[in-house]
Coordinates of C-alpha atoms in Angstrom, one line a residue:
M122 CA -20.9 139.7 -184.5
L123 CA -19.6 142.6 -186.6
N124 CA -16.7 143.0 -184.2
N125 CA -15.8 139.3 -184.6
L126 CA -15.9 139.6 -188.4
L127 CA -13.7 142.7 -188.3
S128 CA -11.2 140.9 -186.0
I129 CA -11.1 137.9 -188.4
F130 CA -10.7 140.2 -191.4
E131 CA -7.9 142.2 -189.7
E132 CA -6.1 138.9 -188.7
E133 CA -6.3 137.7 -192.3
Q134 CA -4.9 141.0 -193.5
R135 CA -2.0 140.7 -191.1
N136 CA -1.3 137.2 -192.3
E137 CA -1.4 138.3 -195.9
R138 CA 1.1 141.1 -195.2
K139 CA 3.3 138.5 -193.4
K140 CA 3.1 136.2 -196.3
L141 CA 4.2 139.0 -198.6
V142 CA 7.2 139.9 -196.5
L143 CA 8.2 136.6 -195.2
G144 CA 7.6 134.8 -198.5
S145 CA 6.1 131.7 -196.8
P146 CA 2.8 130.9 -195.1
V147 CA 2.4 131.8 -191.4
S148 CA 3.1 128.6 -189.5
P149 CA 4.7 127.4 -186.3
S150 CA 7.8 126.5 -188.3
N151 CA 8.6 130.2 -188.9
L152 CA 7.2 131.6 -185.7
M153 CA 10.6 133.1 -184.6
R154 CA 11.0 134.7 -188.0
Q155 CA 7.5 136.1 -187.7
N156 CA 8.3 137.5 -184.3
L157 CA 11.5 139.1 -185.5
F158 CA 9.6 140.6 -188.5
E159 CA 7.1 142.2 -186.1
Q160 CA 10.1 143.6 -184.1
F161 CA 11.4 145.4 -187.2
R162 CA 8.2 145.9 -189.1
S163 CA 8.2 149.7 -188.6
K164 CA 11.7 150.0 -189.9
I165 CA 11.1 148.1 -193.2
I166 CA 10.3 151.0 -195.6
D167 CA 10.1 151.1 -199.3
N168 CA 12.5 153.8 -200.6
P169 CA 11.5 155.0 -204.1
S170 CA 14.9 156.5 -204.6
L171 CA 16.5 153.1 -204.7
D172 CA 16.2 150.5 -207.5
R173 CA 18.2 147.4 -208.6
K174 CA 20.2 149.4 -211.1
L175 CA 21.4 151.8 -208.3
V176 CA 22.4 149.0 -205.9
S177 CA 24.3 147.0 -208.5
F178 CA 27.0 147.4 -211.1
Q179 CA 24.4 148.3 -213.7
A180 CA 24.5 152.1 -213.1
N181 CA 28.3 152.0 -213.5
K182 CA 28.3 150.5 -217.0
Q183 CA 28.8 153.8 -218.7
S184 CA 30.7 155.6 -216.0
P185 CA 34.3 156.5 -216.5
F186 CA 36.8 154.2 -214.7
Y187 CA 34.1 152.0 -213.2
S188 CA 33.2 150.7 -216.6
W189 CA 36.7 149.5 -217.5
F190 CA 36.2 146.2 -215.6
K191 CA 32.9 144.6 -215.0
Y192 CA 33.0 143.9 -211.3
R193 CA 29.4 142.7 -211.2
E194 CA 29.2 142.3 -207.5
G195 CA 29.8 146.0 -206.8
F196 CA 27.2 148.8 -206.4
S197 CA 27.1 152.1 -208.2
S198 CA 28.9 155.3 -207.4
Q199 CA 25.4 157.0 -207.6
L200 CA 24.3 154.9 -204.6
V201 CA 27.3 156.1 -202.6
Q202 CA 26.5 159.7 -203.4
Y203 CA 22.9 159.3 -202.5
L204 CA 23.6 157.6 -199.1
L205 CA 26.3 160.0 -198.1
Q206 CA 24.4 163.1 -199.1
T207 CA 21.2 161.8 -197.5
L208 CA 22.5 160.4 -194.3
M209 CA 25.7 162.4 -193.5
P210 CA 26.4 165.4 -195.7
R211 CA 29.5 166.4 -193.7
S212 CA 32.7 164.5 -194.7
G213 CA 34.8 162.3 -192.4
I214 CA 36.4 158.8 -192.5
L215 CA 34.6 156.2 -194.5
L216 CA 35.3 152.4 -194.3
D217 CA 34.3 149.7 -196.7
P218 CA 35.2 146.3 -195.2
F219 CA 34.2 144.5 -198.4
A220 CA 35.7 147.0 -200.8
G221 CA 35.4 145.0 -204.0
G222 CA 36.4 147.2 -206.9
G223 CA 36.3 150.3 -204.8
S224 CA 33.1 152.0 -205.8
A225 CA 32.4 153.3 -202.3
L226 CA 36.0 154.4 -201.7
F227 CA 36.4 156.4 -204.9
A228 CA 32.9 158.0 -205.0
A229 CA 33.3 159.0 -201.3
R230 CA 36.7 160.4 -201.9
D231 CA 35.4 162.5 -204.7
L232 CA 33.0 164.0 -202.2
G233 CA 35.8 164.9 -199.9
W234 CA 35.9 161.9 -197.6
T235 CA 39.0 160.1 -196.3
T236 CA 38.5 156.4 -197.3
E237 CA 39.7 153.1 -196.2
G238 CA 38.9 149.7 -197.8
I239 CA 39.5 146.1 -196.9
E240 CA 39.4 143.5 -199.6
A241 CA 40.3 139.8 -199.6
L242 CA 39.9 139.1 -203.4
P243 CA 43.1 140.1 -205.3
V244 CA 40.9 141.0 -208.3
G245 CA 39.4 143.9 -206.4
I246 CA 42.8 145.0 -205.0
Y247 CA 44.3 145.0 -208.5
A248 CA 41.4 147.0 -209.9
M249 CA 41.7 149.7 -207.2
K250 CA 45.5 150.0 -207.6
A251 CA 45.1 150.3 -211.3
R252 CA 42.7 153.1 -211.0
I253 CA 44.9 155.0 -208.6
A254 CA 47.8 154.5 -211.1
A255 CA 45.5 155.9 -213.9
E256 CA 44.7 159.0 -211.8
K257 CA 48.4 159.8 -211.7
L258 CA 49.1 159.5 -215.4
N259 CA 50.3 162.2 -217.7
V260 CA 47.6 161.9 -220.3
E261 CA 49.7 163.0 -223.3
L262 CA 52.5 160.6 -222.3
F263 CA 49.9 157.8 -222.0
R264 CA 48.4 158.7 -225.4
N265 CA 51.8 158.5 -227.1
S266 CA 52.4 155.1 -225.3
V267 CA 49.1 153.8 -226.6
K268 CA 50.0 154.7 -230.2
Q269 CA 53.3 153.0 -229.8
I270 CA 52.0 149.8 -228.2
L271 CA 49.3 149.3 -230.8
N272 CA 51.8 149.3 -233.5
E273 CA 53.4 146.1 -232.1
D274 CA 52.9 142.5 -233.2
F275 CA 52.6 140.9 -229.8
S276 CA 53.2 137.4 -231.0
K277 CA 56.8 138.4 -231.5
Y278 CA 57.2 138.8 -227.7
Y279 CA 55.6 135.5 -226.8
E280 CA 57.8 133.2 -224.7
S281 CA 56.5 129.8 -223.4
K282 CA 58.2 130.4 -220.0
H283 CA 55.8 133.4 -219.5
A284 CA 52.7 131.5 -220.6
L285 CA 49.6 131.6 -218.3
K286 CA 49.7 128.8 -215.8
H287 CA 46.1 127.7 -216.0
I288 CA 44.1 125.8 -213.3
S289 CA 41.6 123.1 -214.1
I290 CA 38.6 125.5 -214.3
T291 CA 40.3 127.8 -216.8
N292 CA 42.0 125.3 -219.2
G293 CA 41.0 126.0 -222.8
A294 CA 39.5 129.4 -222.0
F295 CA 41.2 131.1 -224.9
H296 CA 41.9 130.2 -228.5
E297 CA 45.5 129.2 -228.7
D298 CA 46.5 132.1 -231.1
E299 CA 44.7 134.7 -229.0
E300 CA 46.3 133.5 -225.8
K301 CA 49.8 133.8 -227.4
Q302 CA 48.9 137.4 -228.3
L303 CA 47.8 138.0 -224.7
V304 CA 51.0 136.5 -223.2
G305 CA 53.1 138.5 -225.8
Y306 CA 51.4 141.7 -224.7
I307 CA 52.1 141.0 -221.0
S308 CA 55.7 140.3 -221.8
Y309 CA 56.1 143.4 -223.9
C310 CA 54.6 145.6 -221.1
N311 CA 56.8 144.1 -218.4
K312 CA 60.0 144.4 -220.6
Y313 CA 59.6 147.7 -222.4
I314 CA 57.2 150.0 -220.5
K315 CA 59.4 151.9 -218.0
D316 CA 56.8 154.2 -216.4
E317 CA 55.3 152.1 -213.6
N318 CA 51.9 153.8 -213.7
I319 CA 51.6 153.4 -217.5
K320 CA 52.7 149.8 -217.2
L321 CA 50.1 149.0 -214.6
V322 CA 47.3 150.6 -216.6
F323 CA 48.4 148.7 -219.8
L324 CA 48.5 145.4 -217.9
Y325 CA 45.1 146.2 -216.3
A326 CA 43.7 146.8 -219.8
G327 CA 44.7 143.2 -220.6
F328 CA 43.1 142.0 -217.3
C329 CA 39.8 143.8 -218.2
I330 CA 39.3 142.0 -221.5
L331 CA 39.8 138.4 -220.4
E332 CA 36.2 137.5 -220.5
D333 CA 35.7 139.3 -223.9
I334 CA 38.4 137.1 -225.6
S335 CA 37.5 133.9 -223.8
Y336 CA 35.0 131.1 -224.3
T337 CA 33.6 131.8 -220.9
R338 CA 31.0 134.0 -219.2
K339 CA 30.8 134.7 -215.5
D340 CA 27.7 133.2 -213.9
G341 CA 27.8 133.5 -210.1
Q342 CA 28.7 130.0 -208.9
Y343 CA 31.0 129.1 -211.8
L344 CA 32.1 130.0 -215.4
R345 CA 29.8 129.1 -218.2
W346 CA 31.5 127.7 -221.3
D347 CA 30.6 128.5 -224.9
V348 CA 29.8 125.5 -227.0
R349 CA 32.9 126.3 -229.2
S350 CA 35.3 125.8 -226.3
G351 CA 35.7 122.1 -226.9
R352 CA 35.1 121.3 -223.2
S353 CA 32.5 118.7 -222.2
Q354 CA 29.1 120.4 -222.4
G355 CA 26.2 120.1 -220.1
K356 CA 22.9 122.0 -219.6
T357 CA 24.9 125.2 -218.9
S358 CA 26.5 125.3 -222.3
F359 CA 25.6 128.3 -224.5
N360 CA 26.7 130.4 -227.4
K361 CA 28.0 133.8 -226.3
G362 CA 28.0 135.3 -229.8
I363 CA 30.9 137.3 -231.0
I364 CA 34.2 136.5 -229.3
L365 CA 36.6 139.4 -229.8
S366 CA 40.2 138.8 -231.0
F367 CA 42.9 140.0 -228.6
R368 CA 43.8 142.8 -231.0
Q369 CA 40.1 144.0 -231.3
A370 CA 39.6 143.8 -227.5
I371 CA 42.8 145.6 -226.4
E372 CA 42.4 148.4 -229.0
S373 CA 38.9 149.0 -227.8
K374 CA 39.8 148.9 -224.1
L375 CA 42.8 151.2 -224.4
S376 CA 40.7 153.6 -226.5
Q377 CA 38.0 153.6 -223.7
I378 CA 40.6 154.3 -221.0
L379 CA 42.2 157.1 -223.0
N380 CA 38.9 158.7 -223.7
D381 CA 37.9 158.6 -220.1
L382 CA 41.2 160.1 -219.0
A383 CA 41.0 162.9 -221.6
E384 CA 37.5 163.8 -220.7
K385 CA 38.3 164.3 -217.0
P386 CA 41.2 166.7 -217.0
E387 CA 40.3 168.2 -213.7
Q388 CA 40.7 164.7 -212.1
M389 CA 43.3 163.3 -214.4
S390 CA 45.9 166.1 -214.5
L391 CA 47.3 164.9 -211.2
F392 CA 50.9 165.0 -212.4
K393 CA 50.9 168.7 -212.2
E394 CA 52.8 169.9 -209.2
E395 CA 50.2 172.3 -207.9
K396 CA 47.6 169.5 -207.7
K397 CA 49.7 167.0 -205.8
E398 CA 49.0 168.3 -202.3
N399 CA 45.3 168.0 -202.5
I400 CA 45.4 164.6 -204.2
Y401 CA 47.6 163.1 -201.6
K402 CA 45.4 164.3 -198.9
K403 CA 42.6 162.3 -200.5
Q404 CA 44.6 159.2 -201.0
I405 CA 42.7 155.9 -200.5
N406 CA 44.0 153.4 -198.0
I407 CA 43.6 149.9 -199.2
L408 CA 44.1 146.9 -196.9
S409 CA 44.6 143.5 -198.5
G410 CA 43.2 140.5 -196.6
S411 CA 40.1 139.3 -194.7
C412 CA 38.1 141.8 -192.8
L413 CA 37.7 139.1 -190.1
E414 CA 41.4 139.5 -189.4
I415 CA 41.8 143.2 -190.1
L416 CA 38.8 144.8 -188.4
P417 CA 39.8 143.7 -184.9
T418 CA 43.2 145.5 -185.3
L419 CA 41.7 148.9 -186.2
P420 CA 41.2 151.5 -183.4
E421 CA 37.9 151.9 -181.6
S422 CA 35.6 154.8 -182.5
S423 CA 37.7 155.7 -185.5
I424 CA 35.2 155.6 -188.4
D425 CA 32.4 158.1 -189.2
F426 CA 30.6 156.1 -191.9
V427 CA 30.6 152.5 -193.1
L428 CA 29.3 151.8 -196.5
T429 CA 29.5 148.2 -197.7
S430 CA 28.0 145.2 -199.4
P431 CA 29.2 141.9 -198.1
P432 CA 29.0 138.7 -200.1
Y433 CA 25.5 137.3 -200.1
A434 CA 24.6 133.9 -198.6
N435 CA 23.8 132.7 -202.1
R436 CA 26.5 130.2 -203.0
Y437 CA 28.3 132.5 -205.4
D438 CA 32.0 131.6 -205.5
Y439 CA 34.1 134.6 -206.5
T440 CA 37.2 132.5 -206.8
R441 CA 35.5 130.6 -209.6
T442 CA 33.7 133.5 -211.1
Y443 CA 37.0 135.4 -211.4
A444 CA 39.2 132.4 -212.1
L445 CA 40.6 133.9 -215.3
E446 CA 41.6 137.1 -213.6
L447 CA 43.2 135.1 -210.7
V448 CA 45.3 133.1 -213.2
Y449 CA 46.2 136.3 -215.0
L450 CA 47.5 137.6 -211.6
G451 CA 49.6 134.4 -211.2
Y452 CA 47.5 132.4 -208.7
N453 CA 47.8 128.6 -208.9
S454 CA 45.3 126.0 -207.9
E455 CA 46.3 125.7 -204.3
E456 CA 46.4 129.4 -203.8
V457 CA 42.9 129.8 -205.2
K458 CA 41.6 127.0 -202.9
K459 CA 43.3 128.8 -199.9
L460 CA 41.8 132.1 -201.0
R461 CA 38.3 130.5 -201.1
Q462 CA 38.6 129.5 -197.5
T463 CA 40.0 132.9 -196.4
M464 CA 37.0 134.8 -197.8
L465 CA 33.7 135.2 -196.0
S466 CA 31.8 132.0 -196.0
C467 CA 29.2 132.1 -198.8
T468 CA 29.8 128.8 -200.7
V469 CA 29.1 125.2 -199.8
E470 CA 32.8 124.5 -199.8
N471 CA 33.7 127.0 -197.0
R472 CA 34.8 125.3 -193.8
D473 CA 34.0 126.3 -190.2
K474 CA 36.2 129.2 -189.0
R475 CA 35.1 129.0 -185.3
Q476 CA 38.3 127.5 -183.9
Y477 CA 40.5 129.8 -185.9
L478 CA 38.5 132.9 -184.8
E479 CA 38.6 131.9 -181.1
E480 CA 42.4 131.4 -181.2
Y481 CA 42.8 134.7 -183.1
Y482 CA 40.7 136.7 -180.6
R483 CA 42.6 135.1 -177.7
K484 CA 45.9 136.2 -179.4
L485 CA 44.5 139.7 -179.6
N486 CA 43.4 139.6 -176.0
C487 CA 39.8 140.0 -177.1
V488 CA 38.3 137.0 -175.4
E489 CA 35.4 139.0 -173.9
G490 CA 34.5 140.1 -177.4
F491 CA 34.6 136.5 -178.7
H492 CA 32.2 135.3 -176.0
K493 CA 29.8 138.2 -176.7
I494 CA 29.7 137.3 -180.4
E495 CA 29.2 133.6 -179.6
K496 CA 26.3 134.5 -177.2
T497 CA 24.7 136.8 -179.7
F498 CA 24.9 134.3 -182.5
N499 CA 23.6 131.4 -180.4
E500 CA 20.7 133.4 -178.9
Q501 CA 19.3 134.7 -182.2
A502 CA 16.1 132.7 -182.3
A503 CA 15.0 133.3 -185.9
L504 CA 18.4 132.2 -187.1
Q505 CA 18.5 129.1 -185.0
E506 CA 15.0 128.3 -186.3
V507 CA 16.3 128.5 -189.9
I508 CA 19.4 126.4 -189.1
S509 CA 17.4 123.8 -187.4
I510 CA 15.0 123.5 -190.3
L511 CA 17.9 123.3 -192.8
D512 CA 19.6 120.6 -190.7
D513 CA 16.4 118.6 -190.7
Y514 CA 16.1 119.0 -194.5
R515 CA 19.7 117.9 -194.9
D516 CA 19.1 114.8 -192.8
K517 CA 16.0 114.0 -194.9
G518 CA 17.8 114.6 -198.2
K519 CA 15.7 117.6 -199.1
L520 CA 18.6 119.9 -199.9
N521 CA 20.2 119.8 -203.4
N522 CA 23.5 120.1 -201.6
S523 CA 24.0 118.7 -198.1
N524 CA 26.4 121.6 -197.1
I525 CA 23.8 124.3 -197.6
A526 CA 23.0 124.2 -193.9
R527 CA 26.7 124.6 -193.0
L528 CA 26.9 127.5 -195.5
V529 CA 24.1 129.4 -193.7
R530 CA 25.5 128.7 -190.3
N531 CA 29.0 129.8 -191.2
Y532 CA 27.8 132.9 -193.1
F533 CA 25.8 134.3 -190.1
Y534 CA 28.5 133.3 -187.7
E535 CA 31.1 135.3 -189.5
M536 CA 28.8 138.2 -190.2
C537 CA 28.2 138.3 -186.4
Y538 CA 31.9 139.1 -186.0
V539 CA 31.9 141.7 -188.8
I540 CA 28.9 143.5 -187.2
Y541 CA 30.4 143.4 -183.7
E542 CA 33.6 144.9 -185.0
L543 CA 31.9 147.6 -187.1
A544 CA 29.8 148.6 -184.0
R545 CA 33.1 148.9 -182.1
L546 CA 34.8 151.0 -184.8
I547 CA 32.0 153.4 -185.6
K548 CA 32.0 156.7 -183.7
P549 CA 29.0 157.9 -181.7
G550 CA 26.7 159.5 -184.2
G551 CA 28.2 157.4 -187.0
I552 CA 26.3 155.5 -189.6
I553 CA 26.6 152.0 -191.0
T554 CA 24.9 151.2 -194.3
M555 CA 24.9 147.7 -195.9
V556 CA 23.4 146.4 -199.1
N557 CA 22.3 142.8 -199.0
D558 CA 19.7 140.3 -200.3
N559 CA 17.5 137.8 -198.5
V560 CA 17.9 134.3 -199.7
R561 CA 15.8 131.1 -199.9
Y562 CA 16.8 127.4 -199.7
A563 CA 14.4 124.5 -200.2
G564 CA 11.5 126.9 -199.9
E565 CA 12.7 128.4 -196.6
E566 CA 13.2 132.1 -196.7
I567 CA 16.1 133.4 -194.7
P568 CA 15.5 137.0 -193.7
V569 CA 19.1 138.1 -193.8
D570 CA 18.1 141.8 -193.3
I571 CA 16.3 141.5 -189.9
I572 CA 18.7 138.8 -188.5
L573 CA 21.7 141.0 -189.2
S574 CA 19.8 144.0 -187.9
D575 CA 19.1 142.2 -184.7
F576 CA 22.8 141.4 -184.4
A577 CA 23.4 145.1 -184.8
E578 CA 21.1 146.1 -182.0
S579 CA 22.6 143.4 -179.8
F580 CA 26.0 145.3 -180.2
G581 CA 24.6 148.7 -179.3
L582 CA 23.5 150.0 -182.7
K583 CA 20.1 151.4 -183.5
V584 CA 18.3 150.3 -186.6
K585 CA 17.1 153.5 -188.3
F586 CA 15.8 152.0 -191.6
I587 CA 15.7 148.8 -193.6
W588 CA 15.1 150.4 -196.9
T589 CA 13.6 148.0 -199.5
L590 CA 13.5 148.3 -203.2
G591 CA 10.1 148.6 -204.8
R592 CA 10.7 145.4 -206.6
G593 CA 12.4 142.5 -204.8
K594 CA 14.5 139.7 -206.2
G595 CA 12.7 136.6 -207.6
N596 CA 13.6 133.1 -206.5
S597 CA 15.5 130.8 -208.9
S598 CA 13.7 128.9 -211.6
Q599 CA 14.2 125.7 -209.7
Q600 CA 12.8 127.2 -206.5
M601 CA 9.9 128.7 -208.4
G602 CA 9.0 125.3 -209.9
N603 CA 9.0 123.6 -206.5
H604 CA 7.7 126.4 -204.2
G605 CA 6.0 129.0 -206.4
R606 CA 7.0 132.5 -207.3
T607 CA 7.7 134.8 -204.4
E608 CA 9.9 137.8 -204.1
L609 CA 12.8 138.2 -201.7
R610 CA 13.6 141.6 -200.1
K611 CA 16.7 143.4 -201.5
C612 CA 17.6 146.0 -198.9
V613 CA 19.9 148.7 -197.8
Y614 CA 20.2 148.6 -194.0
V615 CA 20.9 151.9 -192.1
W616 CA 22.2 151.5 -188.6
E617 CA 23.4 154.3 -186.2
K618 CA 25.5 154.4 -183.2
E619 CA 23.7 156.8 -180.9
R620 CA 25.6 159.5 -179.0
T621 CA 26.0 158.8 -175.3

């Protein structure tokens, strides 16, 4: 009798642990996810050294260079230092296939690594190139240039032919007078600043203050509009408080940049001849485009360490979030739409890339790889369980957007390609680390961490750890109202390619 009671108690305890981790009651509908969790249970470990600040942009807010532009989807330089020093203290070649604003690349380079990054969003490419330009500046020459430019009345240089070419989602983002100041500033820099590195840093300063002088705020899936904007308002309208004038914002930003450069003479005095050799050896290689296209072209077993954070399967649309910055860089509406389709599928608007990827892999004579990826994707039982449930919810009208099921399918399909290629590129003994969040739709938790980890093992990698943060990510207010409050795992995956 006692043994039976103990068995019942132990079973209840196991179920409670599963509820905590899976975020939903144990039932036949999530049987495959339960089984997959059991497969990786021993690898899911709370790491007290990690917190949400470290694995997000928050820890970079006061850091020189990183704080110039709020690239919120990035992670901190401190995380890069922790992962490299903990997992592979010796330096080598590091790759970030979703480089963003370059946190991994610059932090690793400063530790002596050779770094390569791939980025599809022009916003990130521009931020990285501007930082490289800043590192080459003569600080005194830049200081004098700042004094000169801040004495100018930028409205004198405004020309309508150089006005920003807004797209529908950015129309009315700035007060008319402030936008003229911005355009005049851009015109002045392009016409009168001769030093290309100084010009780029000045233009980047204007790029960095767009949100500060606008009626908008970045909010994941879209731009939120201040009630003073004059645009039609809905439930997402708000008052963002003080909106800086262009003059206030540019003076503050240039002062911040100058202070950071002046405080880092050992890094910034790169114009000195005796420093050039060491700097050029550490140059960062930036590849612009989709990693789905670029990764298959890189040589096998050429990378020692991968450190990355892909877009999450959370409907965040970076082409909308960074619409102001894209317009600043000259992108029109059609180019923005094309860019959205080029990026990894993480929105309800992304279309299926299967046919394109099949043709691309055939063109590269990698048909065998294509079929292996297809097989791995189709045979991942927990993923197919989720997709089947979401398809059923779609058919019954239970999803708040009927394309959510397609989003999830496309996201994992494309990530399967990414992981296959990373497994091919990493050297034996090499490490792949990835920051990502689990997600939930219509109450169904999608365990991104263990599904992607299972992909990794299918391609010959060993899952060393799935490090979790002590506090997970809460579900949205809408999900909370419908399905109760449960936490979703936010993780850092650590995969290794074993030596043969």
